[in-house]
Amino acid sequence: MFLSCGDSLFDVFADLDADVSRIGLSARIGGSALNAALGLARLGHGSAYFSKISGDLYGRRLRAFMEQEEIDQRFLIPTTRNTTLAMVSLSQAGVPEYSFYIEGTADRSVEPDEVPSPLPDEIEAVHVGGSYSTVSEPTAAAILKLVRQERDRRFVSYDPNIRASVVPDLDVWRAKVAELGPLATLVKASDEDLSQLYPGRSIDAVLADWVAAGAALGIVTRGEKGAVALAASGTGASLPGVSVHVVDTVGAGDTFLAMTLAKLSEDGALSREAVTSFGEADLQALLGAAIRAAAVTCTRRGADLPRRADLGLSALPARK
């Protein structure tokens, strides 16, 4: 089972027409870490979620959604704080721009003393879906505590998922990546994240820094251009993207991450030792599976992540 932690919210899409006196709104469940948990559950893997969750309308829908998608809720902490809302506007290419209604909300209020310890033995990996949760206190301190607690016991993945519209000071994000990256087994980011964090630096140079600092595997996604990976062994690989009709790219990176973790688990490679020793063929197979999965999400509106059947994958054995 995978335990994801981070933000859980609703993405609210605006439908604009000629009448400026109104805005049509369509809300869909989102949040980087919750999307990853959803992706893993839809791929047939045990998936649990750790966060605070509101008792408001949106929080109740989040719980109902997790129940529907078979995401384990035992690590959720109830609160009366409101649910985070992210207003989403899309460019003509379907690329999202976010503005957040976030002050004092549920997923930003997890305290360090609320971190579950010890975790059940069935948890084989912990995923931190960065975004604002890793830089917003007290949740940031709670997530850091969890990662430090588990780094020597379990596979840890980390996706910074930069949201400068929430925390504009990029030095805060750089410091957080420098803090969490060396503690993680896998660090995955997008080229958009890198352009904000390290303008002018090459992807290869950033990946080399990540593995030198302690990550066993670094991956950078490049949208329609595919993805690049580097293992701590020094072996690297890259693959181009898959051509699809893009509706929007919301949730594509989270799909990529979920498929990466799912494949590692199914291949018996969900460990620091395994990914450190990956050869080029191993990395290409991993990237290829994740790219294909992310491409499916791009053909749908919102974070509608694929199931195994959507990817032509056979069902996994029933979980005990």
PDB file of N, CA, C and O in Angstrom, residues 6-9 49-56 58-59 62 77-85 101-111 114 132-133 136-139:
ATOM      1  N   GLY A   6      -0.284  15.460   1.486  1.00  0.00           N
ATOM      2  CA  GLY A   6      -0.167  16.771   0.855  1.00  0.00           C
ATOM      3  C   GLY A   6      -1.516  17.447   0.720  1.00  0.00           C
ATOM      4  O   GLY A   6      -2.366  17.362   1.607  1.00  0.00           O
ATOM      5  N   ASP A   7      -1.724  18.099  -0.418  1.00  0.00           N
ATOM      6  CA  ASP A   7      -2.916  18.912  -0.600  1.00  0.00           C
ATOM      7  C   ASP A   7      -4.093  18.088  -1.111  1.00  0.00           C
ATOM      8  O   ASP A   7      -3.950  17.148  -1.865  1.00  0.00           O
ATOM      9  N   SER A   8      -5.291  18.467  -0.643  1.00  0.00           N
ATOM     10  CA  SER A   8      -6.540  17.874  -1.113  1.00  0.00           C
ATOM     11  C   SER A   8      -7.546  19.004  -1.244  1.00  0.00           C
ATOM     12  O   SER A   8      -7.834  19.703  -0.275  1.00  0.00           O
ATOM     13  N   LEU A   9      -8.073  19.186  -2.443  1.00  0.00           N
ATOM     14  CA  LEU A   9      -8.857  20.386  -2.736  1.00  0.00           C
ATOM     15  C   LEU A   9      -9.824  20.140  -3.880  1.00  0.00           C
ATOM     16  O   LEU A   9      -9.923  19.025  -4.395  1.00  0.00           O
ATOM     17  N   TYR A  49      -4.434   7.944   2.248  1.00  0.00           N
ATOM     18  CA  TYR A  49      -4.168   9.376   2.206  1.00  0.00           C
ATOM     19  C   TYR A  49      -4.052   9.949   3.610  1.00  0.00           C
ATOM     20  O   TYR A  49      -4.814   9.591   4.508  1.00  0.00           O
ATOM     21  N   PHE A  50      -3.061  10.845   3.768  1.00  0.00           N
ATOM     22  CA  PHE A  50      -2.843  11.520   5.045  1.00  0.00           C
ATOM     23  C   PHE A  50      -2.984  13.025   4.860  1.00  0.00           C
ATOM     24  O   PHE A  50      -2.251  13.640   4.090  1.00  0.00           O
ATOM     25  N   SER A  51      -3.942  13.610   5.555  1.00  0.00           N
ATOM     26  CA  SER A  51      -4.161  15.050   5.514  1.00  0.00           C
ATOM     27  C   SER A  51      -5.219  15.389   6.549  1.00  0.00           C
ATOM     28  O   SER A  51      -5.794  14.501   7.176  1.00  0.00           O
ATOM     29  N   LYS A  52      -5.453  16.681   6.749  1.00  0.00           N
ATOM     30  CA  LYS A  52      -6.658  17.106   7.462  1.00  0.00           C
ATOM     31  C   LYS A  52      -7.753  17.325   6.433  1.00  0.00           C
ATOM     32  O   LYS A  52      -7.487  17.787   5.316  1.00  0.00           O
ATOM     33  N   ILE A  53      -8.972  17.018   6.841  1.00  0.00           N
ATOM     34  CA  ILE A  53     -10.071  17.148   5.891  1.00  0.00           C
ATOM     35  C   ILE A  53     -11.269  17.796   6.577  1.00  0.00           C
ATOM     36  O   ILE A  53     -11.600  17.495   7.727  1.00  0.00           O
ATOM     37  N   SER A  54     -11.895  18.707   5.860  1.00  0.00           N
ATOM     38  CA  SER A  54     -12.982  19.514   6.406  1.00  0.00           C
ATOM     39  C   SER A  54     -14.287  18.731   6.499  1.00  0.00           C
ATOM     40  O   SER A  54     -14.512  17.755   5.774  1.00  0.00           O
ATOM     41  N   GLY A  55     -15.152  19.222   7.385  1.00  0.00           N
ATOM     42  CA  GLY A  55     -16.512  18.700   7.444  1.00  0.00           C
ATOM     43  C   GLY A  55     -17.467  19.512   6.602  1.00  0.00           C
ATOM     44  O   GLY A  55     -18.685  19.279   6.647  1.00  0.00           O
ATOM     45  N   ASP A  56     -16.948  20.474   5.812  1.00  0.00           N
ATOM     46  CA  ASP A  56     -17.819  21.285   4.960  1.00  0.00           C
ATOM     47  C   ASP A  56     -18.285  20.478   3.746  1.00  0.00           C
ATOM     48  O   ASP A  56     -17.953  19.301   3.591  1.00  0.00           O
ATOM     49  N   TYR A  58     -17.440  20.543   0.643  1.00  0.00           N
ATOM     50  CA  TYR A  58     -16.373  20.020  -0.205  1.00  0.00           C
ATOM     51  C   TYR A  58     -15.640  18.871   0.487  1.00  0.00           C
ATOM     52  O   TYR A  58     -15.261  17.885  -0.153  1.00  0.00           O
ATOM     53  N   GLY A  59     -15.425  18.999   1.784  1.00  0.00           N
ATOM     54  CA  GLY A  59     -14.772  17.928   2.521  1.00  0.00           C
ATOM     55  C   GLY A  59     -15.585  16.644   2.517  1.00  0.00           C
ATOM     56  O   GLY A  59     -15.039  15.533   2.402  1.00  0.00           O
ATOM     57  N   LEU A  62     -15.107  15.101  -0.748  1.00  0.00           N
ATOM     58  CA  LEU A  62     -13.786  14.469  -0.811  1.00  0.00           C
ATOM     59  C   LEU A  62     -13.818  13.088  -0.169  1.00  0.00           C
ATOM     60  O   LEU A  62     -13.280  12.114  -0.726  1.00  0.00           O
ATOM     61  N   ILE A  77      -7.537  13.359   9.173  1.00  0.00           N
ATOM     62  CA  ILE A  77      -7.787  14.024  10.452  1.00  0.00           C
ATOM     63  C   ILE A  77      -8.936  15.009  10.257  1.00  0.00           C
ATOM     64  O   ILE A  77      -8.821  15.953   9.468  1.00  0.00           O
ATOM     65  N   PRO A  78     -10.066  14.835  10.945  1.00  0.00           N
ATOM     66  CA  PRO A  78     -11.205  15.740  10.742  1.00  0.00           C
ATOM     67  C   PRO A  78     -10.939  17.125  11.323  1.00  0.00           C
ATOM     68  O   PRO A  78     -10.240  17.283  12.328  1.00  0.00           O
ATOM     69  N   THR A  79     -11.504  18.148  10.675  1.00  0.00           N
ATOM     70  CA  THR A  79     -11.365  19.526  11.131  1.00  0.00           C
ATOM     71  C   THR A  79     -12.577  20.332  10.682  1.00  0.00           C
ATOM     72  O   THR A  79     -13.277  19.953   9.735  1.00  0.00           O
ATOM     73  N   THR A  80     -12.811  21.455  11.361  1.00  0.00           N
ATOM     74  CA  THR A  80     -13.890  22.359  10.958  1.00  0.00           C
ATOM     75  C   THR A  80     -13.400  23.425   9.985  1.00  0.00           C
ATOM     76  O   THR A  80     -14.195  24.243   9.507  1.00  0.00           O
ATOM     77  N   ARG A  81     -12.111  23.449   9.702  1.00  0.00           N
ATOM     78  CA  ARG A  81     -11.590  24.420   8.737  1.00  0.00           C
ATOM     79  C   ARG A  81     -12.136  24.133   7.342  1.00  0.00           C
ATOM     80  O   ARG A  81     -12.478  22.993   7.012  1.00  0.00           O
ATOM     81  N   ASN A  82     -12.178  25.162   6.496  1.00  0.00           N
ATOM     82  CA  ASN A  82     -12.723  25.002   5.154  1.00  0.00           C
ATOM     83  C   ASN A  82     -11.763  24.252   4.233  1.00  0.00           C
ATOM     84  O   ASN A  82     -10.560  24.187   4.466  1.00  0.00           O
ATOM     85  N   THR A  83     -12.313  23.703   3.158  1.00  0.00           N
ATOM     86  CA  THR A  83     -11.531  23.030   2.124  1.00  0.00           C
ATOM     87  C   THR A  83     -10.893  24.060   1.199  1.00  0.00           C
ATOM     88  O   THR A  83     -11.502  25.083   0.861  1.00  0.00           O
ATOM     89  N   THR A  84      -9.662  23.782   0.774  1.00  0.00           N
ATOM     90  CA  THR A  84      -8.980  24.648  -0.197  1.00  0.00           C
ATOM     91  C   THR A  84      -9.676  24.573  -1.555  1.00  0.00           C
ATOM     92  O   THR A  84     -10.096  23.498  -1.999  1.00  0.00           O
ATOM     93  N   LEU A  85      -9.798  25.728  -2.216  1.00  0.00           N
ATOM     94  CA  LEU A  85     -10.329  25.797  -3.577  1.00  0.00           C
ATOM     95  C   LEU A  85      -9.274  26.410  -4.492  1.00  0.00           C
ATOM     96  O   LEU A  85      -8.626  27.390  -4.130  1.00  0.00           O
ATOM     97  N   TYR A 101      -7.862  29.837  -3.120  1.00  0.00           N
ATOM     98  CA  TYR A 101      -8.572  30.301  -1.937  1.00  0.00           C
ATOM     99  C   TYR A 101      -8.137  29.354  -0.810  1.00  0.00           C
ATOM    100  O   TYR A 101      -8.666  28.252  -0.673  1.00  0.00           O
ATOM    101  N   ILE A 102      -7.166  29.810  -0.015  1.00  0.00           N
ATOM    102  CA  ILE A 102      -6.346  28.866   0.722  1.00  0.00           C
ATOM    103  C   ILE A 102      -6.057  29.253   2.172  1.00  0.00           C
ATOM    104  O   ILE A 102      -5.539  28.462   2.943  1.00  0.00           O
ATOM    105  N   GLU A 103      -6.370  30.463   2.570  1.00  0.00           N
ATOM    106  CA  GLU A 103      -5.956  30.937   3.894  1.00  0.00           C
ATOM    107  C   GLU A 103      -6.639  30.142   5.004  1.00  0.00           C
ATOM    108  O   GLU A 103      -7.871  30.098   5.101  1.00  0.00           O
ATOM    109  N   GLY A 104      -5.843  29.509   5.877  1.00  0.00           N
ATOM    110  CA  GLY A 104      -6.372  28.797   7.029  1.00  0.00           C
ATOM    111  C   GLY A 104      -7.169  27.557   6.715  1.00  0.00           C
ATOM    112  O   GLY A 104      -7.974  27.101   7.535  1.00  0.00           O
ATOM    113  N   THR A 105      -6.957  26.947   5.537  1.00  0.00           N
ATOM    114  CA  THR A 105      -7.775  25.813   5.116  1.00  0.00           C
ATOM    115  C   THR A 105      -7.277  24.494   5.710  1.00  0.00           C
ATOM    116  O   THR A 105      -6.206  24.409   6.309  1.00  0.00           O
ATOM    117  N   ALA A 106      -8.086  23.453   5.513  1.00  0.00           N
ATOM    118  CA  ALA A 106      -7.873  22.176   6.192  1.00  0.00           C
ATOM    119  C   ALA A 106      -6.508  21.575   5.902  1.00  0.00           C
ATOM    120  O   ALA A 106      -5.768  21.199   6.823  1.00  0.00           O
ATOM    121  N   ASP A 107      -6.142  21.449   4.613  1.00  0.00           N
ATOM    122  CA  ASP A 107      -4.921  20.721   4.291  1.00  0.00           C
ATOM    123  C   ASP A 107      -3.648  21.509   4.601  1.00  0.00           C
ATOM    124  O   ASP A 107      -2.539  20.980   4.481  1.00  0.00           O
ATOM    125  N   ARG A 108      -3.802  22.753   5.027  1.00  0.00           N
ATOM    126  CA  ARG A 108      -2.637  23.551   5.442  1.00  0.00           C
ATOM    127  C   ARG A 108      -2.494  23.600   6.960  1.00  0.00           C
ATOM    128  O   ARG A 108      -1.685  24.367   7.471  1.00  0.00           O
ATOM    129  N   SER A 109      -3.218  22.766   7.679  1.00  0.00           N
ATOM    130  CA  SER A 109      -3.266  22.906   9.143  1.00  0.00           C
ATOM    131  C   SER A 109      -2.864  21.637   9.892  1.00  0.00           C
ATOM    132  O   SER A 109      -3.178  21.485  11.076  1.00  0.00           O
ATOM    133  N   VAL A 110      -2.162  20.719   9.231  1.00  0.00           N
ATOM    134  CA  VAL A 110      -1.716  19.498   9.895  1.00  0.00           C
ATOM    135  C   VAL A 110      -0.547  19.838  10.831  1.00  0.00           C
ATOM    136  O   VAL A 110       0.433  20.459  10.420  1.00  0.00           O
ATOM    137  N   GLU A 111      -0.650  19.407  12.075  1.00  0.00           N
ATOM    138  CA  GLU A 111       0.402  19.663  13.054  1.00  0.00           C
ATOM    139  C   GLU A 111       1.402  18.501  13.096  1.00  0.00           C
ATOM    140  O   GLU A 111       1.021  17.346  12.883  1.00  0.00           O
ATOM    141  N   GLU A 114       0.571  15.331  14.837  1.00  0.00           N
ATOM    142  CA  GLU A 114      -0.507  14.526  14.260  1.00  0.00           C
ATOM    143  C   GLU A 114       0.008  13.530  13.223  1.00  0.00           C
ATOM    144  O   GLU A 114      -0.774  12.781  12.632  1.00  0.00           O
ATOM    145  N   TYR A 132       1.699  23.494  -2.415  1.00  0.00           N
ATOM    146  CA  TYR A 132       1.792  24.422  -1.291  1.00  0.00           C
ATOM    147  C   TYR A 132       1.923  23.727   0.051  1.00  0.00           C
ATOM    148  O   TYR A 132       2.376  24.311   1.027  1.00  0.00           O
ATOM    149  N   SER A 133       1.546  22.459   0.143  1.00  0.00           N
ATOM    150  CA  SER A 133       1.542  21.782   1.437  1.00  0.00           C
ATOM    151  C   SER A 133       2.932  21.651   2.038  1.00  0.00           C
ATOM    152  O   SER A 133       3.076  21.614   3.265  1.00  0.00           O
ATOM    153  N   SER A 136       3.832  25.421   3.444  1.00  0.00           N
ATOM    154  CA  SER A 136       2.844  26.121   4.265  1.00  0.00           C
ATOM    155  C   SER A 136       2.820  25.500   5.654  1.00  0.00           C
ATOM    156  O   SER A 136       2.512  24.314   5.805  1.00  0.00           O
ATOM    157  N   GLU A 137       3.138  26.299   6.656  1.00  0.00           N
ATOM    158  CA  GLU A 137       3.137  25.784   8.030  1.00  0.00           C
ATOM    159  C   GLU A 137       1.722  25.831   8.612  1.00  0.00           C
ATOM    160  O   GLU A 137       0.925  26.685   8.249  1.00  0.00           O
ATOM    161  N   PRO A 138       1.405  24.846   9.491  1.00  0.00           N
ATOM    162  CA  PRO A 138       2.312  23.836  10.061  1.00  0.00           C
ATOM    163  C   PRO A 138       2.437  22.549   9.251  1.00  0.00           C
ATOM    164  O   PRO A 138       3.210  21.671   9.604  1.00  0.00           O
ATOM    165  N   THR A 139       1.666  22.430   8.136  1.00  0.00           N
ATOM    166  CA  THR A 139       1.691  21.187   7.374  1.00  0.00           C
ATOM    167  C   THR A 139       3.090  20.867   6.857  1.00  0.00           C
ATOM    168  O   THR A 139       3.492  19.702   6.819  1.00  0.00           O
TER     169      THR A 139
END
